[in-house]
Short mmCIF file of C-alpha atoms in Angstrom, two decimals:
data_model
loop_
_atom_site.label_atom_id
_atom_site.label_comp_id
_atom_site.label_asym_id
_atom_site.label_seq_id
_atom_site.Cartn_x
_atom_site.Cartn_y
_atom_site.Cartn_z
CA MET A 1 -15.73 23.54 34.74
CA ALA A 2 -12.49 21.57 34.60
CA THR A 3 -12.41 18.52 32.33
CA GLU A 4 -9.85 15.79 32.95
CA VAL A 5 -7.48 14.72 30.19
CA LYS A 6 -6.75 11.02 30.51
CA VAL A 7 -4.24 8.65 28.93
CA PRO A 8 -6.10 6.91 26.07
CA THR A 9 -5.99 3.23 25.20
CA LEU A 10 -2.50 2.73 23.81
CA GLY A 11 -2.87 -0.49 21.87
CA GLU A 12 -2.82 -4.22 22.33
CA SER A 13 -0.83 -5.30 25.42
CA VAL A 14 0.43 -1.71 26.02
CA THR A 15 -0.60 -0.51 29.49
CA GLU A 16 1.69 2.43 30.21
CA ALA A 17 3.70 5.19 28.58
CA THR A 18 6.11 8.00 29.39
CA VAL A 19 5.22 11.67 29.09
CA GLY A 20 7.63 12.70 26.34
CA GLU A 21 6.59 16.25 25.48
CA TRP A 22 4.04 18.92 26.34
CA LEU A 23 2.58 20.36 23.13
CA LYS A 24 0.68 23.08 25.04
CA GLN A 25 1.35 25.01 28.24
CA PRO A 26 -0.97 26.04 31.09
CA GLY A 27 -2.91 29.12 30.02
CA ASP A 28 -2.89 28.17 26.32
CA ALA A 29 -6.16 28.02 24.44
CA VAL A 30 -6.95 24.57 23.06
CA GLU A 31 -9.53 23.27 20.63
CA ALA A 32 -11.44 20.04 21.03
CA ASP A 33 -9.30 17.11 19.77
CA GLU A 34 -6.19 19.33 19.60
CA PRO A 35 -3.06 17.46 20.84
CA ILE A 36 -1.74 18.77 24.15
CA ALA A 37 0.82 16.08 25.01
CA SER A 38 2.95 13.38 23.38
CA LEU A 39 3.40 10.05 25.13
CA GLU A 40 6.21 7.61 24.35
CA THR A 41 5.12 3.98 24.36
CA ASP A 42 7.12 0.84 23.76
CA LYS A 43 6.68 1.24 20.01
CA VAL A 44 5.49 4.68 18.91
CA ALA A 45 4.71 8.19 20.14
CA VAL A 46 1.02 8.79 20.86
CA GLU A 47 -0.55 12.25 20.95
CA VAL A 48 -3.15 12.95 23.64
CA PRO A 49 -5.93 15.31 22.47
CA SER A 50 -8.00 17.67 24.56
CA PRO A 51 -11.54 16.31 24.99
CA VAL A 52 -13.05 19.83 24.97
CA ALA A 53 -12.33 23.37 23.80
CA GLY A 54 -11.10 25.77 26.43
CA VAL A 55 -7.92 26.65 28.31
CA LEU A 56 -5.29 24.25 29.57
CA ALA A 57 -5.48 24.75 33.33
CA GLU A 58 -2.74 22.50 34.67
CA PHE A 59 -0.65 19.37 34.27
CA THR A 60 -1.06 16.72 36.94
CA VAL A 61 2.09 14.75 36.10
CA GLU A 62 5.69 15.66 35.36
CA LEU A 63 7.55 15.46 32.06
CA GLY A 64 9.24 12.06 31.84
CA GLU A 65 6.83 10.45 34.30
CA THR A 66 5.41 7.00 33.57
CA VAL A 67 1.62 6.95 33.36
CA GLU A 68 -0.91 4.15 32.94
CA VAL A 69 -3.91 3.95 30.64
CA GLY A 70 -6.74 6.00 32.15
CA ALA A 71 -4.48 8.18 34.33
CA VAL A 72 -5.28 11.91 34.49
CA ILE A 73 -2.41 13.96 33.04
CA ALA A 74 -4.01 17.42 32.73
CA ARG A 75 -7.17 19.49 33.22
CA VAL A 76 -8.84 21.84 30.76
CA GLU A 77 -11.20 24.67 31.74
CA GLU A 78 -14.03 24.25 29.25
CA GLY A 79 -15.17 27.39 27.43
CA ALA A 80 -12.53 29.67 28.97
CA GLU A 81 -10.31 31.97 26.92
CA GLY A 82 -6.53 31.83 27.04
CA LYS A 83 -3.44 32.69 25.10
CA SER A 84 -3.89 32.06 21.39
CA ALA A 85 -1.05 30.97 19.16
CA ASP A 86 -2.67 33.04 16.38
CA LYS A 87 -1.73 36.37 18.02
CA PRO A 88 1.69 37.30 16.63
CA ALA A 89 4.35 38.75 18.86
CA ALA A 90 7.40 40.72 17.82
CA ALA A 91 9.80 38.28 16.18
CA LYS A 92 13.52 38.40 16.81
CA SER A 93 15.32 38.21 13.49
CA ASP A 94 19.04 38.02 14.22
CA ASP A 95 21.08 34.89 14.93
CA SER A 96 21.48 35.55 18.65
CA ALA A 97 17.75 36.12 19.01
CA ALA A 98 17.05 32.86 17.20
CA LYS A 99 19.31 30.96 19.58
CA GLU A 100 17.77 32.71 22.58
CA SER A 101 14.30 31.86 21.28
CA ALA A 102 15.24 28.22 20.85
CA LYS A 103 16.70 28.04 24.35
CA GLU A 104 13.63 29.65 25.87
CA MET A 105 11.45 27.22 23.97
CA GLU A 106 13.46 24.31 25.35
CA LYS A 107 12.68 25.44 28.89
CA LEU A 108 9.14 26.77 28.56
CA PRO A 109 7.60 26.67 25.09
CA ASP A 110 5.01 29.38 25.67
CA GLU A 111 3.92 31.99 23.18
CA ASP A 112 6.35 34.69 24.28
CA ALA A 113 9.32 32.40 23.77
CA LYS A 114 8.15 31.45 20.30
CA GLY A 115 7.86 34.99 19.03
CA GLY A 116 4.91 34.29 16.71
CA ASP A 117 3.12 31.19 15.48
CA ALA A 118 3.88 28.38 17.86
CA PRO A 119 5.41 25.32 16.18
CA THR A 120 5.29 22.11 18.22
CA MET A 121 8.56 20.24 18.29
CA SER A 122 9.77 16.80 19.24
CA PRO A 123 12.94 16.42 21.35
CA ALA A 124 14.97 15.61 18.23
CA VAL A 125 13.74 18.78 16.51
CA ARG A 126 14.50 20.86 19.62
CA ARG A 127 18.08 19.58 19.65
CA ALA A 128 18.47 20.41 15.96
CA VAL A 129 17.14 23.94 16.54
CA LEU A 130 19.65 24.50 19.34
CA GLU A 131 22.57 22.99 17.43
CA HIS A 132 22.03 25.06 14.27
CA GLY A 133 20.84 28.28 15.88
CA VAL A 134 17.81 28.76 13.64
CA ASP A 135 14.58 30.49 14.59
CA PRO A 136 11.84 27.81 14.58
CA THR A 137 9.10 30.43 14.19
CA THR A 138 10.36 31.24 10.68
CA ILE A 139 10.32 27.63 9.43
CA LYS A 140 7.32 26.09 7.67
CA GLY A 141 6.69 22.63 9.11
CA THR A 142 6.02 19.70 6.78
CA GLY A 143 4.99 17.18 9.45
CA LYS A 144 1.53 16.29 10.66
CA ASP A 145 -0.62 19.38 11.33
CA GLY A 146 2.28 21.60 10.25
CA ARG A 147 4.67 20.32 12.93
CA LEU A 148 8.38 20.83 12.39
CA THR A 149 10.56 17.86 11.48
CA LYS A 150 14.31 17.53 11.85
CA GLU A 151 14.61 17.71 8.06
CA ASP A 152 12.80 21.09 8.10
CA VAL A 153 15.34 22.47 10.58
CA LEU A 154 18.34 21.10 8.65
CA ALA A 155 17.00 22.54 5.39
CA ALA A 156 16.52 25.95 7.04
CA ALA A 157 20.05 25.83 8.46
CA LYS A 158 21.49 24.92 5.06
CA SER A 159 19.51 27.69 3.37
CA LYS A 160 20.72 30.16 5.96
CA GLY A 161 24.31 29.05 5.52
CA SER A 162 24.17 29.31 1.72
CA GLY A 163 22.69 32.78 1.84
CA GLU A 164 19.49 31.82 0.03
CA SER A 165 17.32 33.63 2.55
CA ALA A 166 17.48 37.32 3.23
CA PRO A 167 20.47 38.26 5.38
CA ALA A 168 19.63 38.92 9.00
CA PRO A 169 20.61 42.20 10.67
CA ALA A 170 23.91 42.22 12.48
CA PRO A 171 23.48 40.87 16.01
CA SER A 172 23.90 43.22 18.92
CA PRO A 173 27.32 43.14 20.56
CA SER A 174 27.64 40.42 23.17
CA PRO A 175 30.60 38.96 24.99
CA ALA A 176 32.25 36.08 23.16
CA PRO A 177 31.91 32.72 24.88
CA ALA A 178 34.93 31.76 26.93
CA PRO A 179 37.04 29.14 25.12
CA SER A 180 37.09 25.68 26.64
CA ALA A 181 40.11 24.94 28.72
CA LYS A 182 42.73 22.95 26.88
CA GLY A 183 42.20 19.27 27.44
CA GLU A 184 38.77 19.78 28.98
CA ARG A 185 36.48 16.78 28.63
CA ARG A 186 32.74 16.89 28.97
CA GLU A 187 29.97 14.38 29.49
CA GLU A 188 26.26 14.62 28.88
CA ARG A 189 23.60 12.46 30.45
CA VAL A 190 20.41 11.99 28.45
CA LYS A 191 17.62 9.78 29.74
CA MET A 192 16.80 6.91 27.39
CA THR A 193 13.45 7.22 25.71
CA ARG A 194 10.89 4.56 26.52
CA MET A 195 11.17 3.26 22.95
CA ARG A 196 14.95 2.94 23.23
CA GLN A 197 14.62 1.12 26.55
CA THR A 198 12.14 -1.30 25.04
CA ILE A 199 14.34 -1.89 21.98
CA ALA A 200 17.23 -2.71 24.30
CA LYS A 201 15.13 -5.15 26.37
CA ARG A 202 13.63 -6.91 23.36
CA LEU A 203 16.92 -7.37 21.54
CA LYS A 204 18.72 -8.57 24.66
CA GLY A 205 15.80 -10.88 25.38
CA ALA A 206 16.06 -12.31 21.87
CA GLN A 207 19.73 -13.09 22.45
CA GLU A 208 19.05 -14.78 25.76
CA GLU A 209 15.98 -16.80 24.77
CA ALA A 210 16.50 -17.74 21.11
CA ALA A 211 19.23 -20.02 19.77
CA LEU A 212 20.56 -17.42 17.33
CA LEU A 213 22.65 -18.35 14.33
CA THR A 214 23.50 -16.49 11.13
CA THR A 215 24.16 -17.88 7.66
CA PHE A 216 25.71 -15.77 4.90
CA ASN A 217 25.74 -15.69 1.12
CA ASP A 218 26.74 -13.19 -1.52
CA CYS A 219 24.55 -11.96 -4.31
CA ASP A 220 25.33 -10.60 -7.78
CA MET A 221 23.17 -7.50 -8.20
CA THR A 222 23.82 -7.10 -11.95
CA ALA A 223 20.39 -8.29 -13.14
CA VAL A 224 18.44 -6.17 -10.64
CA ILE A 225 20.51 -3.07 -11.42
CA GLU A 226 19.97 -3.58 -15.16
CA ALA A 227 16.22 -4.09 -14.65
CA ARG A 228 15.94 -0.93 -12.61
CA GLU A 229 17.89 1.06 -15.18
CA ALA A 230 15.76 -0.24 -18.06
CA TYR A 231 12.37 0.37 -16.43
CA LYS A 232 12.89 3.10 -13.82
CA ASP A 233 11.46 5.95 -15.92
CA VAL A 234 8.33 4.17 -17.14
CA PHE A 235 7.80 2.66 -13.66
CA ALA A 236 7.98 6.07 -11.96
CA LYS A 237 5.71 7.63 -14.60
CA LYS A 238 3.06 4.94 -14.22
CA HIS A 239 3.13 4.42 -10.45
CA GLY A 240 4.44 7.72 -9.08
CA ILE A 241 7.23 6.01 -7.12
CA LYS A 242 10.82 5.00 -7.84
CA LEU A 243 11.64 1.34 -8.39
CA GLY A 244 13.96 0.45 -5.52
CA PHE A 245 15.85 -2.61 -4.33
CA MET A 246 13.54 -3.32 -1.41
CA SER A 247 10.65 -4.48 -3.58
CA PHE A 248 12.94 -7.04 -5.27
CA PHE A 249 14.15 -8.39 -1.94
CA ALA A 250 10.62 -8.39 -0.49
CA LYS A 251 9.37 -10.48 -3.40
CA ALA A 252 12.40 -12.76 -3.22
CA ALA A 253 11.86 -13.25 0.52
CA ALA A 254 8.16 -14.02 0.01
CA LEU A 255 9.10 -16.64 -2.59
CA ALA A 256 11.60 -18.28 -0.22
CA LEU A 257 9.25 -18.23 2.78
CA LYS A 258 6.54 -19.98 0.80
CA ASP A 259 8.99 -22.75 -0.11
CA VAL A 260 10.53 -22.97 3.39
CA PRO A 261 7.62 -22.23 5.78
CA ALA A 262 9.68 -22.79 8.95
CA VAL A 263 11.51 -19.51 8.29
CA ASN A 264 8.14 -17.74 8.36
CA ALA A 265 6.90 -19.53 11.51
CA GLN A 266 6.88 -18.66 15.22
CA ILE A 267 7.11 -20.47 18.54
CA GLN A 268 4.15 -19.97 20.86
CA GLY A 269 4.50 -21.94 24.07
CA ASP A 270 5.14 -25.54 23.09
CA GLU A 271 3.64 -25.12 19.61
CA ILE A 272 4.97 -23.94 16.26
CA VAL A 273 2.65 -21.58 14.36
CA TYR A 274 3.00 -21.68 10.56
CA HIS A 275 1.62 -18.85 8.43
CA ASP A 276 0.31 -19.14 4.88
CA TYR A 277 0.88 -15.41 4.40
CA VAL A 278 3.90 -13.11 4.67
CA ASP A 279 3.57 -9.98 6.81
CA LEU A 280 6.91 -8.25 6.30
CA SER A 281 8.40 -6.03 9.00
CA VAL A 282 10.62 -3.39 7.40
CA ALA A 283 13.18 -1.75 9.69
CA VAL A 284 13.19 2.06 9.26
CA SER A 285 14.82 4.86 11.24
CA ALA A 286 12.66 7.17 13.34
CA PRO A 287 13.71 10.14 15.54
CA ASN A 288 13.49 8.02 18.71
CA GLY A 289 15.05 4.82 17.36
CA LEU A 290 14.58 1.95 14.96
CA VAL A 291 10.98 0.94 14.27
CA VAL A 292 9.59 -1.96 12.25
CA PRO A 293 6.22 -1.21 10.64
CA VAL A 294 4.53 -4.15 8.92
CA VAL A 295 3.60 -4.49 5.24
CA ARG A 296 0.81 -7.06 5.35
CA SER A 297 0.33 -9.89 2.82
CA ILE A 298 3.36 -8.72 0.89
CA ASP A 299 3.33 -12.00 -1.03
CA GLN A 300 0.12 -10.81 -2.72
CA MET A 301 1.42 -7.33 -3.60
CA SER A 302 2.93 -5.95 -6.78
CA PHE A 303 6.33 -4.24 -6.95
CA ALA A 304 4.64 -0.83 -7.08
CA GLU A 305 2.40 -1.57 -4.08
CA ILE A 306 5.43 -2.64 -2.05
CA GLU A 307 7.44 0.47 -2.97
CA LEU A 308 4.51 2.77 -2.14
CA ALA A 309 3.88 1.08 1.20
CA ILE A 310 7.53 1.21 2.27
CA ALA A 311 7.91 4.84 1.16
CA ASP A 312 4.81 5.78 3.15
CA PHE A 313 6.16 4.07 6.27
CA GLY A 314 9.50 5.85 5.91
CA LYS A 315 7.85 9.24 5.57
CA ARG A 316 5.52 8.70 8.52
CA ALA A 317 8.33 7.32 10.68
CA LYS A 318 10.33 10.53 10.23
CA ALA A 319 7.27 12.63 11.04
CA GLY A 320 6.45 10.50 14.11
CA GLU A 321 3.07 9.50 12.67
CA LEU A 322 3.28 5.70 12.86
CA THR A 323 0.50 4.07 14.87
CA MET A 324 0.33 0.95 17.02
CA GLU A 325 -1.57 -0.84 14.28
CA ASP A 326 1.30 -0.14 11.86
CA MET A 327 3.67 -2.05 14.15
CA ARG A 328 1.44 -4.97 15.09
CA GLY A 329 2.32 -8.48 13.96
CA GLY A 330 4.90 -9.33 11.33
CA THR A 331 6.19 -12.78 10.40
CA PHE A 332 9.61 -11.90 8.92
CA THR A 333 11.89 -8.85 8.92
CA ILE A 334 14.21 -7.21 6.39
CA SER A 335 16.81 -4.76 7.72
CA ASN A 336 18.89 -2.76 5.25
CA GLY A 337 22.14 -1.69 6.90
CA GLY A 338 23.60 -1.09 3.46
CA VAL A 339 22.05 2.36 3.29
CA PHE A 340 24.45 3.35 6.09
CA GLY A 341 27.45 1.67 4.43
CA SER A 342 27.50 -1.66 6.26
CA LEU A 343 29.52 -4.37 4.49
CA MET A 344 28.39 -7.29 6.66
CA SER A 345 26.46 -7.80 9.90
CA THR A 346 24.64 -10.39 12.01
CA PRO A 347 21.14 -8.94 12.52
CA ILE A 348 19.09 -9.91 15.59
CA ILE A 349 15.62 -11.39 15.12
CA ASN A 350 12.54 -9.37 16.03
CA PRO A 351 10.64 -11.56 18.56
CA PRO A 352 8.41 -13.49 18.25
CA GLN A 353 9.62 -13.83 14.67
CA SER A 354 12.14 -16.54 13.94
CA ALA A 355 14.29 -14.98 11.21
CA VAL A 356 15.55 -11.68 9.79
CA LEU A 357 17.28 -10.88 6.50
CA GLY A 358 20.11 -8.35 6.61
CA LEU A 359 20.99 -6.41 3.45
CA HIS A 360 24.31 -4.62 2.98
CA ARG A 361 26.07 -2.20 0.69
CA ILE A 362 26.65 -3.02 -2.98
CA GLU A 363 30.35 -3.16 -3.80
CA ASP A 364 32.22 -3.93 -7.02
CA ARG A 365 34.29 -7.06 -6.43
CA PRO A 366 36.17 -9.57 -8.62
CA VAL A 367 34.29 -12.86 -9.01
CA ALA A 368 34.74 -15.92 -11.20
CA VAL A 369 32.09 -16.29 -13.94
CA ASN A 370 32.38 -19.14 -16.45
CA GLY A 371 36.04 -19.57 -15.64
CA GLU A 372 36.89 -15.87 -16.00
CA VAL A 373 37.51 -13.20 -13.38
CA VAL A 374 35.09 -10.30 -13.83
CA ILE A 375 34.05 -7.28 -11.78
CA ARG A 376 30.46 -7.48 -10.55
CA PRO A 377 28.31 -5.43 -8.12
CA MET A 378 28.08 -7.79 -5.16
CA MET A 379 26.12 -7.68 -1.89
CA TYR A 380 26.50 -9.85 1.19
CA LEU A 381 23.23 -11.29 2.50
CA ALA A 382 22.83 -12.40 6.12
CA LEU A 383 19.99 -14.53 7.46
CA SER A 384 19.83 -14.72 11.25
CA TYR A 385 17.46 -17.35 12.58
CA ASP A 386 16.26 -19.14 15.70
CA HIS A 387 17.83 -22.60 15.63
CA ARG A 388 15.14 -23.90 17.99
CA ILE A 389 12.66 -23.88 15.11
CA ILE A 390 14.75 -23.55 11.95
CA ASP A 391 17.37 -26.11 10.98
CA GLY A 392 20.56 -25.09 9.19
CA ARG A 393 19.43 -26.82 6.01
CA GLU A 394 16.20 -24.81 5.95
CA ALA A 395 17.95 -21.50 6.61
CA VAL A 396 20.59 -22.08 3.95
CA THR A 397 17.95 -23.20 1.45
CA ALA A 398 15.80 -20.12 2.07
CA LEU A 399 18.75 -17.76 1.66
CA LYS A 400 19.82 -19.56 -1.51
CA ILE A 401 16.34 -19.11 -2.99
CA MET A 402 16.51 -15.38 -2.24
CA LYS A 403 19.95 -15.12 -3.83
CA GLU A 404 18.83 -16.96 -6.98
CA ALA A 405 15.70 -14.83 -7.31
CA ILE A 406 17.74 -11.61 -7.12
CA GLU A 407 20.33 -12.86 -9.59
CA ASP A 408 17.55 -13.97 -12.00
CA PRO A 409 14.48 -11.76 -11.32
CA MET A 410 12.43 -13.70 -13.88
CA ARG A 411 12.13 -16.45 -11.25
CA MET A 412 9.95 -14.12 -9.17
CA LEU A 413 7.56 -13.58 -12.07
CA ILE A 414 7.07 -17.27 -12.85
CA ASP A 415 7.14 -18.41 -9.20
CA LEU A 416 10.32 -20.53 -9.24
#
């Protein structure tokens, strides 16, 4: 008896998704609740499990097709027996075999192409496998349910290049690829993921609807750097997490938003909604684009709780494990372009929020202190805000409070 596999409820206000990846192929054995497909929504990737144990009979939609909640995407023959990923096949061990295996997997990821245990891979992981010519069947996945991550592939490629793993047998002779013609130029067309399309629409919409303005300030990081250096070892020993800069800026932002509530407010229709809490959206990189999971009630959290929450989001974002609930809400955003080397930027707000704080790289610069020129570790801060709801005086005041809290962290402990 064939059982239909339907698109599950995707989250609040999300009605459709794009079929991003098939995790199983027709003829494969599947267990009840085992993921068989990955759908890309506006915010995160959602895995679709099989409702019963059996054999995947067929797909009813195409890869890349847009599907609505409740749509049938596949059928599973309940109780039937099919190909099992637990039955090992002869593995190809040389470099050319690894590349061939990866290419075959890109086209049709069935058991024969995988040459052994069948790792499921996201598009980003597939590209990494092809680029580095590694055999994905020999890599131990660290993602959810043992799935491969891009970091797993890069680590395997590095290990292979450094000779840490056993040397592979010499590949069989094959004709060398023809060199590219001199001056040849190539183009590649890659369809935008649903998440990337949504990011583009939301950011462009923010520019068109909001009255965006950015105010800047610079911040002396000496006190925070000294505090981290003095307490990093005991902090890590007690809490099991490193003391980073983000917890300082999160606490500083919470302090400023309490004093200047307009920066933490939102426009809904013809009303302004003020919040007596701070739900902080933290921009992190994921394989399919930038995502902003929310740390809730961050104004009530300790430094350690903030660091642990942010670290968990970063890890789950890389593994593609963030959920809709993780992304819901948020009253203010912090985006740290400094980790990529940015000196200064004008971040765009994350609607319906009204402001975003941009952090940048720390750079030694000469500054005047008590009439003397000294070298200090400085960072530019940027606060972009919606001028429809936030006046310049309020934005400048909020950013000044953040700056002062970072330059004198004691202010955060005594609520000044």
